[in-house]
Short mmCIF file of C-alpha atoms in Angstrom, two decimals:
data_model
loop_
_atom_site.label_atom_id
_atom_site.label_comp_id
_atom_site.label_asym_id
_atom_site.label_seq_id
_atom_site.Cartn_x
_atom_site.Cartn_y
_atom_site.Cartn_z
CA UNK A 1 185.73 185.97 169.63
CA UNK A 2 182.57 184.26 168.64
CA UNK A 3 179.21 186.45 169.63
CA UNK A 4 177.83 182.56 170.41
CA UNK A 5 179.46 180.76 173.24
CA UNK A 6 178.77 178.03 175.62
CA UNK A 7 180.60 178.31 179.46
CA UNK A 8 181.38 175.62 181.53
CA UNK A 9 182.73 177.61 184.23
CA UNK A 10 180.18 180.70 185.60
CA UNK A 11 179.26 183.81 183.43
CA UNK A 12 180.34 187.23 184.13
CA UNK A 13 177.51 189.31 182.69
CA UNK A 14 179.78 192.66 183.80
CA UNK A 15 182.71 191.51 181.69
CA UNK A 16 180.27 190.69 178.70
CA UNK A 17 179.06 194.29 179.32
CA UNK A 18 182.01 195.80 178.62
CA UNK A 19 182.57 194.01 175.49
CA UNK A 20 179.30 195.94 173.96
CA UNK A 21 180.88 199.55 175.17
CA UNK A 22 180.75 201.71 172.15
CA UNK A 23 180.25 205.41 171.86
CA UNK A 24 178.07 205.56 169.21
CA UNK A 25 175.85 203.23 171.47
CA UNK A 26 172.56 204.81 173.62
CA UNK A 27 171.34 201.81 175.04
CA UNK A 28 171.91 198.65 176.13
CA UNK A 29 169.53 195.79 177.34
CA UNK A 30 170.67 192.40 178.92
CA UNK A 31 168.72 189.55 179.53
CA UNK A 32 169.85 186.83 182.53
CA UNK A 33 167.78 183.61 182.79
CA UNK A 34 168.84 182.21 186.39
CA UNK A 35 167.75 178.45 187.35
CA UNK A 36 164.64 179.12 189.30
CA UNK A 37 163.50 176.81 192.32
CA UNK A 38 160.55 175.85 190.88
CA UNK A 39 158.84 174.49 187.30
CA UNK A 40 155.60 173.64 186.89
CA UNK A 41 154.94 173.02 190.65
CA UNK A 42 157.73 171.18 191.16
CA UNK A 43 160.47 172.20 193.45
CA UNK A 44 163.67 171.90 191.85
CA UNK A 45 166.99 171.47 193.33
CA UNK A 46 169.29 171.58 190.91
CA UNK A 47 169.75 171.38 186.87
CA UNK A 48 172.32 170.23 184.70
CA UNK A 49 172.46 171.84 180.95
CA UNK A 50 173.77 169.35 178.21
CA UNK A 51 174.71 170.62 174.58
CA UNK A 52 175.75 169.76 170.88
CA UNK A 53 178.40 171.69 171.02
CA UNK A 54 179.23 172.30 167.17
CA UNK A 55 175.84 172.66 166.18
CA UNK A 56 174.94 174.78 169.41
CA UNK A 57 177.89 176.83 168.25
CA UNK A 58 176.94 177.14 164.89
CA UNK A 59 173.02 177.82 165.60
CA UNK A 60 173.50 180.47 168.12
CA UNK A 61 175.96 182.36 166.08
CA UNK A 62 173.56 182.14 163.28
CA UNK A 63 170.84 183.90 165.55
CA UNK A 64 172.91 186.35 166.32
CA UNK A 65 173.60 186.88 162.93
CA UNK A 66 170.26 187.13 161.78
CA UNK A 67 169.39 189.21 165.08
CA UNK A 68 171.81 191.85 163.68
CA UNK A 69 170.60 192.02 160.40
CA UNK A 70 166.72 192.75 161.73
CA UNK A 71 167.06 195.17 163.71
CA UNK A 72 169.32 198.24 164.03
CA UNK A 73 171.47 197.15 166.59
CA UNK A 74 175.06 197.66 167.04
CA UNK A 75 175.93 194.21 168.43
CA UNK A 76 174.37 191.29 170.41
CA UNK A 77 176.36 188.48 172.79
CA UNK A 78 174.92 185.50 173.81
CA UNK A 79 176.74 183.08 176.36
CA UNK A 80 174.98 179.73 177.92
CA UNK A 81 175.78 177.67 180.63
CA UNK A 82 176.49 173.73 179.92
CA UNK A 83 177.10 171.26 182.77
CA UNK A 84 175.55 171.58 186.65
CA UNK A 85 173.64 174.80 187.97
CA UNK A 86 172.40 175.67 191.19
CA UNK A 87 169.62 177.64 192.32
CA UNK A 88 170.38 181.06 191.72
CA UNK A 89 172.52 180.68 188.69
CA UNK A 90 173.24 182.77 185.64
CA UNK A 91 171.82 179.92 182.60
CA UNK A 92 171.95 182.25 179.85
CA UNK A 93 173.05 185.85 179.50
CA UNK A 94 171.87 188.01 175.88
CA UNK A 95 173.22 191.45 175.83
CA UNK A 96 172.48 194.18 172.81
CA UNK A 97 173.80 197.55 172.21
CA UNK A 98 172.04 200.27 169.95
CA UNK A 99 171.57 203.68 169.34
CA UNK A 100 168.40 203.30 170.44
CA UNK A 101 165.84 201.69 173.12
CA UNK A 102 163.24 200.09 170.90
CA UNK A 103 165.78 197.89 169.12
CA UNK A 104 167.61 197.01 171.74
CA UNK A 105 164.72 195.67 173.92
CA UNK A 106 163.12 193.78 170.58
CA UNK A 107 166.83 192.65 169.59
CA UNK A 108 167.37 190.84 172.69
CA UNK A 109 163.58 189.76 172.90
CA UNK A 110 164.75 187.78 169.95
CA UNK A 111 167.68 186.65 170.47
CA UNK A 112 166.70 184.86 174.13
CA UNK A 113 163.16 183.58 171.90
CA UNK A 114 165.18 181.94 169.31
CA UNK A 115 168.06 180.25 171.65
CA UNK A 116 165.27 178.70 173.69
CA UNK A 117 163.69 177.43 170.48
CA UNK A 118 166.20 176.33 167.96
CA UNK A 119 169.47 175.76 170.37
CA UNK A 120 170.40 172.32 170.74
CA UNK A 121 170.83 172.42 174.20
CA UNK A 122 169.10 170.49 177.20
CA UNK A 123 167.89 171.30 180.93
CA UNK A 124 167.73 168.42 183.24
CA UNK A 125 165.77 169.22 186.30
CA UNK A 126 166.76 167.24 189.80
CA UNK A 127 163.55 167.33 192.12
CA UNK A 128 163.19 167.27 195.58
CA UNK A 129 161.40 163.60 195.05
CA UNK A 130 164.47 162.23 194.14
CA UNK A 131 162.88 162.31 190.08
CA UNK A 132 165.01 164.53 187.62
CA UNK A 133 163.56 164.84 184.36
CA UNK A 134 164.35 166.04 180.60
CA UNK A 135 162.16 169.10 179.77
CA UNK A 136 160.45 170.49 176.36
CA UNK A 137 160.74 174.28 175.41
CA UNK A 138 157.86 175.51 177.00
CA UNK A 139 158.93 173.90 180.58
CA UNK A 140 156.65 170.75 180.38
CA UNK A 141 158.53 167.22 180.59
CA UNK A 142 159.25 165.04 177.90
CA UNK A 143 157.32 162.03 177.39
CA UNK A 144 160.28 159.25 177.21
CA UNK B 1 177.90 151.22 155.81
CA UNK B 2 179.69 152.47 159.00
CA UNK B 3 178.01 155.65 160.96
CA UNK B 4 178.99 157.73 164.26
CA UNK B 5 176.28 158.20 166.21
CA UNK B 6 175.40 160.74 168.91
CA UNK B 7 173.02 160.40 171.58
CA UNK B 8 171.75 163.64 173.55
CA UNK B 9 169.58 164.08 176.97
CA UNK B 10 166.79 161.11 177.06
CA UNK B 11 167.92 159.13 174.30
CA UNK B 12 171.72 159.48 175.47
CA UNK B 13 169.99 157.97 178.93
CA UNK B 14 168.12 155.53 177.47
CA UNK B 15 171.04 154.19 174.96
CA UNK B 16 173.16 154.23 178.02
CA UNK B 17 176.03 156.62 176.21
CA UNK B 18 176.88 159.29 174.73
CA UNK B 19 177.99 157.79 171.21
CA UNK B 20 178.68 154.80 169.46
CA UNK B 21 179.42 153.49 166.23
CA UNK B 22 177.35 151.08 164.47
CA UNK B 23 177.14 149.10 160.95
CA UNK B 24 174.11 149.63 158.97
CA UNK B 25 172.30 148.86 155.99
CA UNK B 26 170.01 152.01 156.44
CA UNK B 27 170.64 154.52 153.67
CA UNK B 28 168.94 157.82 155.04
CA UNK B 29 168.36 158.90 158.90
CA UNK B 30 164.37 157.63 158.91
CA UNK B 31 165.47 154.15 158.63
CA UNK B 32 168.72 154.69 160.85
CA UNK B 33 166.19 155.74 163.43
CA UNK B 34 163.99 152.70 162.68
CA UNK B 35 166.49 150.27 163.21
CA UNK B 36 168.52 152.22 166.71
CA UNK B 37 165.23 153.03 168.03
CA UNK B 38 164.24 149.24 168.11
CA UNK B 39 168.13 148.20 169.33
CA UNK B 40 167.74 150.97 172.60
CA UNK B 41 164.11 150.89 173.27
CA UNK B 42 163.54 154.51 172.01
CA UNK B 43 159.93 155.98 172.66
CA UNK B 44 160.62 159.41 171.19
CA UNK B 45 158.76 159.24 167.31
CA UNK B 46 160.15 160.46 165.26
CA UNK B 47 158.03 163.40 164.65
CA UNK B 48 159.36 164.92 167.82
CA UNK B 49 162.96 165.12 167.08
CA UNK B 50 165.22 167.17 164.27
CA UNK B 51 168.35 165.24 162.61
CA UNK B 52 171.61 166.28 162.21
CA UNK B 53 174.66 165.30 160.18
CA UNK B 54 178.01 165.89 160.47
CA UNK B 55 177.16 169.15 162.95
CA UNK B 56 174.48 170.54 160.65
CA UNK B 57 170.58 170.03 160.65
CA UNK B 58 169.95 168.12 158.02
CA UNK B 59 166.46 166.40 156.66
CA UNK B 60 165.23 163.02 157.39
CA UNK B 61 165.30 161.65 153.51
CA UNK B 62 168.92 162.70 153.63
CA UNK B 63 171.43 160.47 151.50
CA UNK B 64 173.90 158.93 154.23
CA UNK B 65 177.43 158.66 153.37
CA UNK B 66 180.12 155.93 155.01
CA UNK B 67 181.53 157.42 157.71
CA UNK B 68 178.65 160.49 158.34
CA UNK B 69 177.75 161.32 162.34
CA UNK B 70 174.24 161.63 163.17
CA UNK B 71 172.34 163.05 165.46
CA UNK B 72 168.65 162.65 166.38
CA UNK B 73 167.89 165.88 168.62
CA UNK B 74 164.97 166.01 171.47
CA UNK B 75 163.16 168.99 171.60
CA UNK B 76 165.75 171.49 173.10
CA UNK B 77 165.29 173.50 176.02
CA UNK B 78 168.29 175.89 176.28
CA UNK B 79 167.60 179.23 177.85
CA UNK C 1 167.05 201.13 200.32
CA UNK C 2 165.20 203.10 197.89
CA UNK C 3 164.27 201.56 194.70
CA UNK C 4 164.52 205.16 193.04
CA UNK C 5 167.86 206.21 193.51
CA UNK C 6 169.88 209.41 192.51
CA UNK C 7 174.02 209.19 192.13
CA UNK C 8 176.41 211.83 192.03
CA UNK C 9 179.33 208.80 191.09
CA UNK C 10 179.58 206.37 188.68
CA UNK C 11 176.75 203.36 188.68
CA UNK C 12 177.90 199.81 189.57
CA UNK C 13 175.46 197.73 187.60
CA UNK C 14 176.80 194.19 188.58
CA UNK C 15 176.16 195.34 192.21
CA UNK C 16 172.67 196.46 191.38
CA UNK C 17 171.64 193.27 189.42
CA UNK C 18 172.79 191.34 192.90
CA UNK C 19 170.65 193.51 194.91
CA UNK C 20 167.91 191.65 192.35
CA UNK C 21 169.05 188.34 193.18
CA UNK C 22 166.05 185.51 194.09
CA UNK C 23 165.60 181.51 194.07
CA UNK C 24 162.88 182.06 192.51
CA UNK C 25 162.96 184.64 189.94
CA UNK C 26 163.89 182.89 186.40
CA UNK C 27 164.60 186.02 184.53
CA UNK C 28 166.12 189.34 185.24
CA UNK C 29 165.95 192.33 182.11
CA UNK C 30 168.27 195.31 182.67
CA UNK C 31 167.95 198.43 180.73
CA UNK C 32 171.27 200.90 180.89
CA UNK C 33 171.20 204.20 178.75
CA UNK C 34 174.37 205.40 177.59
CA UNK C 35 175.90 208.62 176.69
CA UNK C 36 176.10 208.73 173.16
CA UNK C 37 178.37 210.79 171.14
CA UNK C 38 175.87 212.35 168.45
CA UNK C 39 172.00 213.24 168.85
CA UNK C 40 169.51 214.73 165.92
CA UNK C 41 172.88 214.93 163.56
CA UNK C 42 174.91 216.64 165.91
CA UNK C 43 178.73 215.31 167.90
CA UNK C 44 177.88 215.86 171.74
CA UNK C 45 181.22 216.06 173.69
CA UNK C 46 179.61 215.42 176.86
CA UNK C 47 176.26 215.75 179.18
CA UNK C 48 175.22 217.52 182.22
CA UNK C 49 171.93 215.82 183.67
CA UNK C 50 170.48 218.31 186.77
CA UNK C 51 167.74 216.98 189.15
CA UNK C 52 165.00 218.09 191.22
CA UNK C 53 166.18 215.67 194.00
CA UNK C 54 163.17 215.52 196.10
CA UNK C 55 160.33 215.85 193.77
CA UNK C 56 162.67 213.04 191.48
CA UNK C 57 162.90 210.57 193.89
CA UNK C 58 159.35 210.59 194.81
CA UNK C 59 158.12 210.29 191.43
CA UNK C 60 160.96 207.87 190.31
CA UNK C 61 159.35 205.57 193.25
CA UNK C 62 155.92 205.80 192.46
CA UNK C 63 157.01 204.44 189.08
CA UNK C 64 158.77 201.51 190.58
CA UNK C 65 155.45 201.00 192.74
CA UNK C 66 153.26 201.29 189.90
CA UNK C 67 155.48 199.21 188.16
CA UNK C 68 155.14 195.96 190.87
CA UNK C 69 151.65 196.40 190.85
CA UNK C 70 150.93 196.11 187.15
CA UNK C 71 153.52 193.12 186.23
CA UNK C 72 154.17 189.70 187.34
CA UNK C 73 157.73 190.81 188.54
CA UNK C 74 159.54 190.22 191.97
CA UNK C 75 161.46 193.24 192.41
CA UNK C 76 162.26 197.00 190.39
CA UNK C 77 165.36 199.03 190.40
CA UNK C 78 166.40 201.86 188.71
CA UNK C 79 169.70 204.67 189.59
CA UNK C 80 169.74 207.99 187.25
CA UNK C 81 172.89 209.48 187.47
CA UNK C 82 173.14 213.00 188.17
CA UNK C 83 176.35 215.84 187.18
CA UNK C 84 178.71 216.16 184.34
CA UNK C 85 178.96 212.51 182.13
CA UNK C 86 181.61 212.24 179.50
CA UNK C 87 180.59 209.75 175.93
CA UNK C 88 180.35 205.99 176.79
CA UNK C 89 179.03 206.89 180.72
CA UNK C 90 176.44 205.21 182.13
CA UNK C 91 173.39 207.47 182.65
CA UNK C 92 170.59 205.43 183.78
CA UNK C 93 170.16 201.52 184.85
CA UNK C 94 166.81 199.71 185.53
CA UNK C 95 166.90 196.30 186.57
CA UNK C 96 163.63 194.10 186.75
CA UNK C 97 163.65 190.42 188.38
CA UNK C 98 160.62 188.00 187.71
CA UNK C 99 159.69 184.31 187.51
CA UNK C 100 159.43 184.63 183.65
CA UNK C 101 160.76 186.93 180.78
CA UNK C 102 157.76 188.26 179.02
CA UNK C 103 156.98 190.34 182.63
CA UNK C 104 160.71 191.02 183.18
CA UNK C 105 160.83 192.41 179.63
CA UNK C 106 157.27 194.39 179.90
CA UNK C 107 158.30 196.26 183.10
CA UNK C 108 161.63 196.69 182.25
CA UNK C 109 160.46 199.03 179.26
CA UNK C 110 157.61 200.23 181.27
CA UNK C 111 159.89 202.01 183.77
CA UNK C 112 162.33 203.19 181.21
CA UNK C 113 159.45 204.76 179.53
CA UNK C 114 158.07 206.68 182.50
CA UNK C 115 161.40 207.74 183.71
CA UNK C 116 161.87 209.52 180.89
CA UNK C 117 158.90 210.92 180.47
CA UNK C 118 157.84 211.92 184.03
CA UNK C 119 160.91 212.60 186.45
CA UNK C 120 162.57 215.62 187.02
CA UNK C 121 165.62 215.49 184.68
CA UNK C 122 167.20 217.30 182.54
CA UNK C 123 169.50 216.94 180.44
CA UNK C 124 172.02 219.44 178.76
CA UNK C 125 173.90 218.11 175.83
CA UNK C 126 177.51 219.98 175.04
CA UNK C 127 178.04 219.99 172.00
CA UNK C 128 180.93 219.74 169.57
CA UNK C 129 180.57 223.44 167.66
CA UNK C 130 180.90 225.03 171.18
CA UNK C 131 177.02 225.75 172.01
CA UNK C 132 175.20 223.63 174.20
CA UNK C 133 171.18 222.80 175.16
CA UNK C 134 168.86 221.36 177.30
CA UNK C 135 166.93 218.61 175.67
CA UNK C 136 163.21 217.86 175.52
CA UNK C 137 162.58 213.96 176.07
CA UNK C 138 162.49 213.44 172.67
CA UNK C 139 165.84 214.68 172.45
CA UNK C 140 164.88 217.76 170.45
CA UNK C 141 166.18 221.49 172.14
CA UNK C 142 164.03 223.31 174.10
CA UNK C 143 162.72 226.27 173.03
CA UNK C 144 163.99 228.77 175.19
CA UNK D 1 153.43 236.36 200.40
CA UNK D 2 157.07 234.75 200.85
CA UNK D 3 158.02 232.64 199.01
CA UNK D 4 160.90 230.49 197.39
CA UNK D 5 161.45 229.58 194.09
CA UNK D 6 163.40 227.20 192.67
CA UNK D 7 164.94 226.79 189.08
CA UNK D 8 166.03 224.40 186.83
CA UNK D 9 167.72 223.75 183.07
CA UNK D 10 166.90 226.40 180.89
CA UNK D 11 165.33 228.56 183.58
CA UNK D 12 168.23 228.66 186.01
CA UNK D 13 170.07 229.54 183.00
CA UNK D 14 168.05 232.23 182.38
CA UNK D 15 167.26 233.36 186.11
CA UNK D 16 171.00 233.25 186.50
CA UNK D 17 170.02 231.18 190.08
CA UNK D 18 169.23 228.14 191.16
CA UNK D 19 166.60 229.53 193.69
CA UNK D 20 165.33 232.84 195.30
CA UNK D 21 163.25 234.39 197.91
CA UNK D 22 160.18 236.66 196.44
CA UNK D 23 157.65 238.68 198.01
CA UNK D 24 154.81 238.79 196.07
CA UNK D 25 150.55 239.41 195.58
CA UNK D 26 150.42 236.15 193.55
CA UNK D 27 147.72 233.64 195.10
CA UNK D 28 148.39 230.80 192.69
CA UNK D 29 150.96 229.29 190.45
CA UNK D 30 149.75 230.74 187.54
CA UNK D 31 149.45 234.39 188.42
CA UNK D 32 153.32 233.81 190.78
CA UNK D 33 154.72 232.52 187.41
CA UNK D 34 153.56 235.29 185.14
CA UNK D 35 155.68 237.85 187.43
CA UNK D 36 158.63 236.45 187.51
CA UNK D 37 158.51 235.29 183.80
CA UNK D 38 158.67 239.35 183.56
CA UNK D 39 160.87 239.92 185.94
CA UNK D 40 163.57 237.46 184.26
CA UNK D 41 162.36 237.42 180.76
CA UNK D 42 161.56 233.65 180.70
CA UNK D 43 159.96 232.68 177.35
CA UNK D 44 158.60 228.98 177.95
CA UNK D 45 155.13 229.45 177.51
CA UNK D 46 153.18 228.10 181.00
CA UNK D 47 151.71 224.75 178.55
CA UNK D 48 154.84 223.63 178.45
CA UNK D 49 156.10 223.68 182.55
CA UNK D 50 154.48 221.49 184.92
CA UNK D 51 154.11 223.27 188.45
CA UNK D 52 155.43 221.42 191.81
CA UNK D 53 154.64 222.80 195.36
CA UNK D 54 156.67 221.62 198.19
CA UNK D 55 158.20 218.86 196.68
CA UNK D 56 154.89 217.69 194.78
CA UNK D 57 153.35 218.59 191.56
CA UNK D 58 150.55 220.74 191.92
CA UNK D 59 147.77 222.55 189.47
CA UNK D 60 148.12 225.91 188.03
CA UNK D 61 145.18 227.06 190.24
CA UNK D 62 146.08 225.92 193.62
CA UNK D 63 146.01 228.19 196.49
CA UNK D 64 149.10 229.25 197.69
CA UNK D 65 150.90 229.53 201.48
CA UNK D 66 153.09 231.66 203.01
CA UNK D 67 156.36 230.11 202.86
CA UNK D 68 155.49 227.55 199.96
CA UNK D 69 158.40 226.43 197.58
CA UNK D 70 157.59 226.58 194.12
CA UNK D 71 158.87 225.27 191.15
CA UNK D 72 158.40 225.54 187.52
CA UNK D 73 159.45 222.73 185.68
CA UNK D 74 160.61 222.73 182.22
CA UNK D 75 160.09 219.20 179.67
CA UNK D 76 162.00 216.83 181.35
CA UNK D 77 164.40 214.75 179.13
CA UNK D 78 166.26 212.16 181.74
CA UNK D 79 167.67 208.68 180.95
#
């Protein structure tokens, strides 16, 4: 199975866990983004995540592939919502195994860094003012 | 020469769907831009967004091909 | 419930990470520390971590508490397991929930750090050869 | 002065218990550990333990009570 994926359907961090078992393994760090009910001062109500799926597919994996050649990890999943979140949901999960703690925190420092930068995929925020709105990278609204 | 194109977040609201397939004259994605961005009303320069053809990135100067899909890509905001 | 906690059975992570849960926490880290079959060169077989239970879990506390107070994070956890572990077992879990990742990641390594280096654990590695040893916390034997 | 001690890792392995009741002269830490380092031939030098009274760590020097718990504590290595 691809170490990139895209869920329409929730994500089941434990499951994704196990996956990274290995005994050679010493640590493990995860990273969950969950759709917050706020941005910028705004209250938000809901979002909806929209992708390019083949390029999305293709990006993250290369990430991952340059996440693994890096640092001295043992392996690195990365799974991302698409369609309609509520507050409270899992967005994005990153997990990374590794002999050791230092690469595994750094590893999956990287690996959320880059998906949030390079990813084709987009958060639509729905507002309690009725407004929704397409957002940039760092969280602020884009201008169209 | 005939081209796919595919239309994410604002631009897919503001061309009013998700892709469509157009004729055009345009030989590389700056002027394919030029031309869709007058046709839908697009505000987003093009400074702001990447290209991408036939599922890769891919630069603006490209050559286009008959029968290529593009992509112009918002500023993502996975994660 | 304690934020510091001691277990003499396995550690349910998923459960932990929903004890986390928040509308308006963005990002949640989690650390887990595995046993892993080799240290310095040498094929461990299994582990046997002992505890000073009272002096542990006040100390394990203050670390959480120091923790909150220093980062932008909602909430700390962390369970050390205690008793015989076999390769692959989860020995230790920290979970850290905040509105954003760089805080989430910070404290997450923060309390990692200082569990390791402060509470009352110890660990005894078996190892393959027959002999066995009680570690230091950089994983070299003690002396004695 | 009574007193109980408690042991842990290498020292219960070496005191062959995990605690025990002594009677000693010993008003602090220091002088309390140097006895029973005799008695059961510990070798980790006192710079490497940490000292914990009652359930808290505590200096070398401090005064001890009648009926204090005490416990030397090797370099901890958890997680």
């Amino acid at each position: 199975m691809s170490a990139f994926r895209l869920a329409e359907i929730p994500i089941d961090g434990a499951a994704l866990g196990r996956e990274l078992a290995s005994a050679s393994a010493g640590a493990c760090v995860s990273f969950e983004g969950w759709v917050r009910n706020h941005n910028q001062g705004k209250a938000v109500q809901r979002l909806a995540y929209q992708a390019y799926p083949a390029l999305a597919l293709a990006e993250g994996e290369r990430i991952l592939a340059e996440t693994a050649a890096r640092f001295a990890i043992e392996q690195a999943l990365c799974v991302h919502r698409v369609g309609d979140l509520a507050i409270g949901d899992l967005a994005v999960w990153v997990g990374v195994s590794a002999a050791h703690r230092d690469a595994a925190f750094a590893a999956c420092r990287h690996v959320i860094d880059e998906i949030k930068a390079r990813v084709p995929i987009w958060k639509n925020e729905f507002y309690a003012d009725g407004f929704s709105g397409w957002l940039h990278p760092d969280g602020s609204p884009v201008a169209e | 020469m005939n081209y796919r194109l595919l239309y994410f977040a604002s631009l897919r609201d503001r061309a009013g769907c998700a892709a469509e397939a157009v004729e055009s004259d345009a030989a590389d994605p700056r002027a394919l831009y030029a031309q869709i961005a007058a046709r839908h009303r697009l505000e987003l320069a093009p400074e702001k967004l990447r290209v991408a053809v036939n599922g890769e990135f891919a630069a603006w100067d490209r050559v286009l091909a008959d029968g290529d899909e593009i992509a112009f890509l918002p500023p993502v905001s996975g994660g």
